[in-house]
Short mmCIF file of C-alpha atoms in Angstrom, two decimals:
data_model
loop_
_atom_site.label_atom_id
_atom_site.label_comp_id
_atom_site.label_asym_id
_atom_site.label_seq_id
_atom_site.Cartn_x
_atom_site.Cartn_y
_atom_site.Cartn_z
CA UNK A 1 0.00 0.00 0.00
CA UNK A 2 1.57 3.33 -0.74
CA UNK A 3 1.10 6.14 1.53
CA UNK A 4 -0.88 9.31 0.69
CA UNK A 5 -1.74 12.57 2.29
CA UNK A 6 -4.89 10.58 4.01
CA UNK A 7 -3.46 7.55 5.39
CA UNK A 8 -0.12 8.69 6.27
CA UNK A 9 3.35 10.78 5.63
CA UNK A 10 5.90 9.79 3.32
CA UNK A 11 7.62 8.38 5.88
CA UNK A 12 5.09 5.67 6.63
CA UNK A 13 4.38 2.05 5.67
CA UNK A 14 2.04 -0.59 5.87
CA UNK A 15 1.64 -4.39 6.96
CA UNK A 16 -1.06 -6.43 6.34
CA UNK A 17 -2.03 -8.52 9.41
CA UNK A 18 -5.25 -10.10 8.21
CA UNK A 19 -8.33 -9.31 5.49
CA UNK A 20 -9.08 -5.71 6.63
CA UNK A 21 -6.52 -5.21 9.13
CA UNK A 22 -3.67 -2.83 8.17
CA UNK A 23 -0.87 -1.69 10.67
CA UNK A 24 0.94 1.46 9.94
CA UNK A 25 4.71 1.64 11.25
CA UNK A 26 8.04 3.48 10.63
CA UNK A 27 11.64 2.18 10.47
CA UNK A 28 14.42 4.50 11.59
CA UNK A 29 18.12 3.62 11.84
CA UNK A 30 19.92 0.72 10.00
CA UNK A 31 21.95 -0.53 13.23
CA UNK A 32 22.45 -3.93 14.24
CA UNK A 33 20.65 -3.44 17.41
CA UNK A 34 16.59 -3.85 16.79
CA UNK A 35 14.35 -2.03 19.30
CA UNK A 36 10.56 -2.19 18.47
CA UNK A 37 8.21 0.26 20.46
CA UNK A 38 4.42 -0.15 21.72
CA UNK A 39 2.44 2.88 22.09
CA UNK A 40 0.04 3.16 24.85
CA UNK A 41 -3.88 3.63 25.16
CA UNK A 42 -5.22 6.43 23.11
CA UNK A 43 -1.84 7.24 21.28
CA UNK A 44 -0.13 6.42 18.11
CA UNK A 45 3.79 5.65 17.23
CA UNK A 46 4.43 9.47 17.10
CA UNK A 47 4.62 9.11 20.76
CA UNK A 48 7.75 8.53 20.89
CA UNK A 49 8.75 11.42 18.48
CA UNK A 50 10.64 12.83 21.26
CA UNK A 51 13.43 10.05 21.86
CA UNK A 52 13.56 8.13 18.83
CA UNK A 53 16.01 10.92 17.36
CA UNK A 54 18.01 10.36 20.64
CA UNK A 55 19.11 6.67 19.12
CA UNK A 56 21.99 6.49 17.13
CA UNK A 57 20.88 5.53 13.57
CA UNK A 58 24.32 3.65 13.04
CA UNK A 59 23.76 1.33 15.92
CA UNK A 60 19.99 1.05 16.19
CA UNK A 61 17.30 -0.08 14.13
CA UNK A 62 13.61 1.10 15.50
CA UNK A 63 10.52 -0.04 14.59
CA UNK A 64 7.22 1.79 15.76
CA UNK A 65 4.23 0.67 15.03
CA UNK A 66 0.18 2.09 15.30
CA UNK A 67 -1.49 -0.63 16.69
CA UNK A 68 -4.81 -1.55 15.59
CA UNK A 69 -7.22 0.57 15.88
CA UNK A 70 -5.03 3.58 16.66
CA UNK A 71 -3.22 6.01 14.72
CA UNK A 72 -3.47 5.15 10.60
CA UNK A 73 -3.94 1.66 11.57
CA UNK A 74 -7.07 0.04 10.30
CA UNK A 75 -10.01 0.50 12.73
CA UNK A 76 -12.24 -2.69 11.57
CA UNK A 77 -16.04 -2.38 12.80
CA UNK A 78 -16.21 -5.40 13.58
CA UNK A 79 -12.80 -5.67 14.99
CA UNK A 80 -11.81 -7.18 18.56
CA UNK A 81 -9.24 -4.91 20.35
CA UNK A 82 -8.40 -6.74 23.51
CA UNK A 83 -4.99 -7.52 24.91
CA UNK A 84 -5.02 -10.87 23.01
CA UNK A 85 -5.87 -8.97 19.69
CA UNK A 86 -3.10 -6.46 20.31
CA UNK A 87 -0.06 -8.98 21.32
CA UNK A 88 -1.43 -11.14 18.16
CA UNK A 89 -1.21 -7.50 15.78
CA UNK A 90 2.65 -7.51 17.45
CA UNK A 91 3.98 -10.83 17.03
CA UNK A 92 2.61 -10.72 13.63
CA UNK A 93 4.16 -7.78 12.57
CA UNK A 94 7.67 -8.88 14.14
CA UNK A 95 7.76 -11.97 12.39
CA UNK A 96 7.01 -9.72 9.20
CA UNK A 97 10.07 -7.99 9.81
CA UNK A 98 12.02 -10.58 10.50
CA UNK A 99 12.77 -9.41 14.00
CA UNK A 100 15.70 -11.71 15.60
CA UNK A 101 16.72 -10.96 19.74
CA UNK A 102 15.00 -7.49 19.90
CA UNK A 103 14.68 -4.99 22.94
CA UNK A 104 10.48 -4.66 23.38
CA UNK A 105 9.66 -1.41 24.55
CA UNK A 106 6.36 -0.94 25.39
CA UNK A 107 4.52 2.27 27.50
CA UNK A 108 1.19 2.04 29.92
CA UNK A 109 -1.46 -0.46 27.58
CA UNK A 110 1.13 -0.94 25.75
CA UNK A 111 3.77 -2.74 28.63
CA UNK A 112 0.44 -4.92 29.51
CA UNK A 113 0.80 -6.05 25.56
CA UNK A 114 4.59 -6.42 25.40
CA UNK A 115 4.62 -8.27 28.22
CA UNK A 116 1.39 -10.70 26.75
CA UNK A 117 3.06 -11.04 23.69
CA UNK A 118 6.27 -12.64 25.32
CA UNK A 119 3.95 -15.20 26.73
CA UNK A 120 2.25 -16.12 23.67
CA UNK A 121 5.84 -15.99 22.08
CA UNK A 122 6.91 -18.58 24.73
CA UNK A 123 4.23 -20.39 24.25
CA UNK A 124 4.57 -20.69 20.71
CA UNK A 125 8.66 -21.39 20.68
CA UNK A 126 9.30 -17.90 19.15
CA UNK A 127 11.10 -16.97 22.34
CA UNK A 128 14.20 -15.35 19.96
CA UNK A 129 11.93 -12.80 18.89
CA UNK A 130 12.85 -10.55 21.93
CA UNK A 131 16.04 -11.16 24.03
CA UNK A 132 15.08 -7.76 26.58
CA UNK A 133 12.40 -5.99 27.82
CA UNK A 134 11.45 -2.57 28.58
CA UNK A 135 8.58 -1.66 30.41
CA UNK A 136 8.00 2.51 30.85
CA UNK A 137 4.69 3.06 33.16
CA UNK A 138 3.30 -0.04 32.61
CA UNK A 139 -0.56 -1.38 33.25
CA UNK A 140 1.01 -5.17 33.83
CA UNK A 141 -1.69 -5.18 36.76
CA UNK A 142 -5.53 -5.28 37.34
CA UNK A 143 -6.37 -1.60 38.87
CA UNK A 144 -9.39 0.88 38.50
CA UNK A 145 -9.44 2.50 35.68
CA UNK A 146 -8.88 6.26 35.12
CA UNK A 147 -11.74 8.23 35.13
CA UNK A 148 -11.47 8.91 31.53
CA UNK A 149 -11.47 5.53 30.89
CA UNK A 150 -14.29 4.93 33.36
CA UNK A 151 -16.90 7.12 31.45
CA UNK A 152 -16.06 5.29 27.94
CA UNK A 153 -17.24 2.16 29.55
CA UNK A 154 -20.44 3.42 30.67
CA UNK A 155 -23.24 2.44 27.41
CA UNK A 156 -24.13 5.48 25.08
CA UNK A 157 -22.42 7.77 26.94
CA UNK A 158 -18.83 7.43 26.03
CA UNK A 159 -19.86 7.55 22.16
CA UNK A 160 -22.06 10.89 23.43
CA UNK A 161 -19.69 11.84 25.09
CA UNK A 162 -16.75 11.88 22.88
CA UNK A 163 -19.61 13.81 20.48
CA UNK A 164 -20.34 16.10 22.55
CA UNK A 165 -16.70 17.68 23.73
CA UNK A 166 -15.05 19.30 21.76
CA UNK A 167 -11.33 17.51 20.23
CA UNK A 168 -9.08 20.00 22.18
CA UNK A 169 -10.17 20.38 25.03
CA UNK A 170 -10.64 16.53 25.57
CA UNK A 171 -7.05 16.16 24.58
CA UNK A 172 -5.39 18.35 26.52
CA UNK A 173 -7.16 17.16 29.98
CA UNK A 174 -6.15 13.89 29.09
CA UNK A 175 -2.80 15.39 28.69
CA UNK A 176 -3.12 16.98 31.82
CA UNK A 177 -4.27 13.93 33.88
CA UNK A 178 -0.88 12.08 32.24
CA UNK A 179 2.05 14.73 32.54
CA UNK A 180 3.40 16.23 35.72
CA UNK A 181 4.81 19.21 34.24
CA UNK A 182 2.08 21.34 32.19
CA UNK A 183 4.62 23.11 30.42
CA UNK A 184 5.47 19.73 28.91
CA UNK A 185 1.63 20.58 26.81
CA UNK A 186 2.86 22.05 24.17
CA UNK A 187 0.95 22.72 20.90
CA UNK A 188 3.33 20.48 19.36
CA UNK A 189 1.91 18.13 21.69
CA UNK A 190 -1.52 18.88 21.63
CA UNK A 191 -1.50 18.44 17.73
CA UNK A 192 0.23 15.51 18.21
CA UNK A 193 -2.65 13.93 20.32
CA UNK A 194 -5.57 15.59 18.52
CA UNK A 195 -4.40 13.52 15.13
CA UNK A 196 -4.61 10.28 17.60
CA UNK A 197 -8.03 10.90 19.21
CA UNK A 198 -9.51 12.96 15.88
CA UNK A 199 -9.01 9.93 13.59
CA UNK A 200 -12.28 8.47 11.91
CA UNK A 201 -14.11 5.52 14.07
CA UNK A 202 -11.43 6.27 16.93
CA UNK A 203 -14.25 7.02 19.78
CA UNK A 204 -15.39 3.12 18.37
CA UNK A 205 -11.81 1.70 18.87
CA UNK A 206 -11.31 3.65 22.18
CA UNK A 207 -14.64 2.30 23.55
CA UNK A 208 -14.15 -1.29 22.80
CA UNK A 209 -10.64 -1.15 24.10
CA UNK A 210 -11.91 -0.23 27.24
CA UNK A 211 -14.75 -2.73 27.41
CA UNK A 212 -12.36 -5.63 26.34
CA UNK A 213 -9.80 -5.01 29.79
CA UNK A 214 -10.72 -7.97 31.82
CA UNK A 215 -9.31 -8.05 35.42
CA UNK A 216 -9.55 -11.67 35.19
CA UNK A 217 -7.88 -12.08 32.49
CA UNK A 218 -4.74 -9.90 33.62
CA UNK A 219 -4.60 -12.05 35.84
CA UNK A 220 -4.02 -14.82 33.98
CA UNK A 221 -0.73 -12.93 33.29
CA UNK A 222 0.54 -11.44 36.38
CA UNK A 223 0.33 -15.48 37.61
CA UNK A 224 3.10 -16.17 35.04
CA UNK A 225 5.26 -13.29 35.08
CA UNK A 226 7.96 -15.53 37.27
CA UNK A 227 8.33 -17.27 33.92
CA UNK A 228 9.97 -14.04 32.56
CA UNK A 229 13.64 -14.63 32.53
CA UNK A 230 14.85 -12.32 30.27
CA UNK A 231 16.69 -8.70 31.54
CA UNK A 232 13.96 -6.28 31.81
CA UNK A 233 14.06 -2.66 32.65
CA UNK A 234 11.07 -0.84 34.32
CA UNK A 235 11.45 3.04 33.66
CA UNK A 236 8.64 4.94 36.01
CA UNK A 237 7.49 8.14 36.34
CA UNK A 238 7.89 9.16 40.43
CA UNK A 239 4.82 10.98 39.93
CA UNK A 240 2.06 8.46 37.65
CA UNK A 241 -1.17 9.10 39.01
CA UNK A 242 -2.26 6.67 36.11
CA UNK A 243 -0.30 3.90 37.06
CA UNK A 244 1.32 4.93 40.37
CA UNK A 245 4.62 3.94 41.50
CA UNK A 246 3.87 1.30 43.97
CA UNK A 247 2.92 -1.34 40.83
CA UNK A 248 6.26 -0.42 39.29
CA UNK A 249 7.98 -1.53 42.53
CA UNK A 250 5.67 -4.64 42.36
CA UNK A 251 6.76 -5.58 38.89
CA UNK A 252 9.93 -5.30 39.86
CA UNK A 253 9.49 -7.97 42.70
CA UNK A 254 7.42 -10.20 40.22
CA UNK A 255 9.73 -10.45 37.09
CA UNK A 256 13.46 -12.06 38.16
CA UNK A 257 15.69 -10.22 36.22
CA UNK A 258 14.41 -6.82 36.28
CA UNK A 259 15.39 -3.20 37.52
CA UNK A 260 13.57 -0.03 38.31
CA UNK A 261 14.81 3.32 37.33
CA UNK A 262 12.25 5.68 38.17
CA UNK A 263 12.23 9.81 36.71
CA UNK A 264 12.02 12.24 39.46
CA UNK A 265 9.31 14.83 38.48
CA UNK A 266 7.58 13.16 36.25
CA UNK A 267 4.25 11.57 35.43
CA UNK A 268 2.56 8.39 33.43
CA UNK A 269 4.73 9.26 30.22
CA UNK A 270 8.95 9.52 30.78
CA UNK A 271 9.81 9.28 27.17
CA UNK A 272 7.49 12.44 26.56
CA UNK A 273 7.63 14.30 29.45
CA UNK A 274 11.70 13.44 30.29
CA UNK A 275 13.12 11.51 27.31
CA UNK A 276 16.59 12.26 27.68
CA UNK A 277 16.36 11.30 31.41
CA UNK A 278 14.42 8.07 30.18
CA UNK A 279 16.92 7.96 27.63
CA UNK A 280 19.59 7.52 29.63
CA UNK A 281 18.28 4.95 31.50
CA UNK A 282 17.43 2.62 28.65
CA UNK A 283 20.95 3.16 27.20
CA UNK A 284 22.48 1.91 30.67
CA UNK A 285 20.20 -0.67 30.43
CA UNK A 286 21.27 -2.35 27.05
CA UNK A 287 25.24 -1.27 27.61
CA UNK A 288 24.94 -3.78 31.05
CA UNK A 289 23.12 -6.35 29.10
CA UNK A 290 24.33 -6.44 25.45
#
């Protein structure tokens, strides 16, 4: 599929996953090193604009991906969004790219989903797929849901809802509820987010996202995560009141070869809101485990 003006910049291309399902990602970097990044709820692969350019293109090779549903990615009516759905869309796309021993990055949803997908990969004797994990802010846990989240559950009313209020001023209280530092909202950033949540059928995807996050079925994962025996960093924000702090420090008990660096001053998304700071981190990380 070529890009146009509509489905995409230049820059972009597309997978196939299955009949109707098409997943929009970037490559940047030729390195040897492969790093593939999972957005979060609500977002797109331009949320990581900020510290992809911090990579050096000689030794890294990135791959960022919309998952389905979000960004340009296809938004099926039909379509199932869950967990499952989403670490299916990633392993698929991998194995497209012939991905060998990667570092799995993946932010808030998007942990919960990196860390599913090395189960299923496991499971399924593709364990060379990723040799390392990262894990910034992740939901890896069943919790109550933020309040934004909350309402999209509730029948008619997130779809009203959503209607009703208008793009930026949804988008920037989201933004607000995530970051720690306002002056981190920049327009930049606003536009950034307001091409995520403005996107045709996205108040569709957003609701059955929400609707499809089973407690029990996190469950199911947080019993195996003793299984994971691969280094893992956990990168928090000191200040999440998404995902707060003390479920970092849990993960970090619960997987055996992992390490927390949290950001001081900082909220549910470090690579945004401090990405040379989170960074940092990630490239200490891979130096003690290359």
């Amino acid at each position: 599929m070529v890009p146009t003006a509509e489905n995409g910049s230049a820059a972009d291309r597309f997978f196939t996953h299955a009949p109707g399902t098409v997943i929009r990602y970037r490559i940047r970097g030729t390195g040897p090193e492969q790093v593939v990044f999972v957005h979060g709820f609500a977002a797109a692969l331009t949320t990581w604009d900020d510290i992809v350019p911090l990579f050096p293109p000689d030794r890294f090779t990135l791959y960022l991906l919309d998952l389905k549903g979000f960004g340009f990615s296809s938004k099926p009516r039909r379509g199932a969004y869950g967990l499952e759905e989403q670490a299916a869309v990633l392993l698929s796309f991998m194995e497209a790219m012939e991905i060998d021993g990667a570092t799995l990055v993946g932010h808030s949803l998007g942990g919960g989903i990196a860390l599913l997908a090395l189960l299923m990969a496991m499971d399924g004797g593709r364990e060379r797929l990723v040799s390392r994990l990262v894990l910034i802010d992740a939901a890896a846990y069943p919790q109550q849901l933020p309040r934004f989240m909350r309402w999209l559950k509730i029948p008619l009313i997130g779809r009203l809802g959503m209607a009703a209020v208008p793009l930026r001023y949804l988008v920037v209280a989201s933004l607000r509820a995530v970051f720690h530092d306002e002056r981190a909202i920049t327009p930049e950033r606003i536009g950034r987010y307001e091409n995520c949540f403005g996107r045709r059928g996205m108040p569709r995807v957003l609701i059955r996202t929400v609707r499809a996050i089973d407690r029990d079925g996190y469950r199911a994962i947080t019993d195996r995560f003793g299984e994971i025996r691969i280094p893992t960093l956990i990168v928090w924000g000191k200040e999440d009141r998404v995902v707060r702090r003390e479920y970092g420090i849990r993960l970090r008990e619960a997987l055996p070869e992992a390490r927390l660096a949290e950001i001081e001053g900082c909220g549910h998304n470090p690579h945004e809101e401090r990405p040379n700071e989170t960074f940092s981190a990630i490239m200490e990380f891979l130096e003690g485990n290359g």
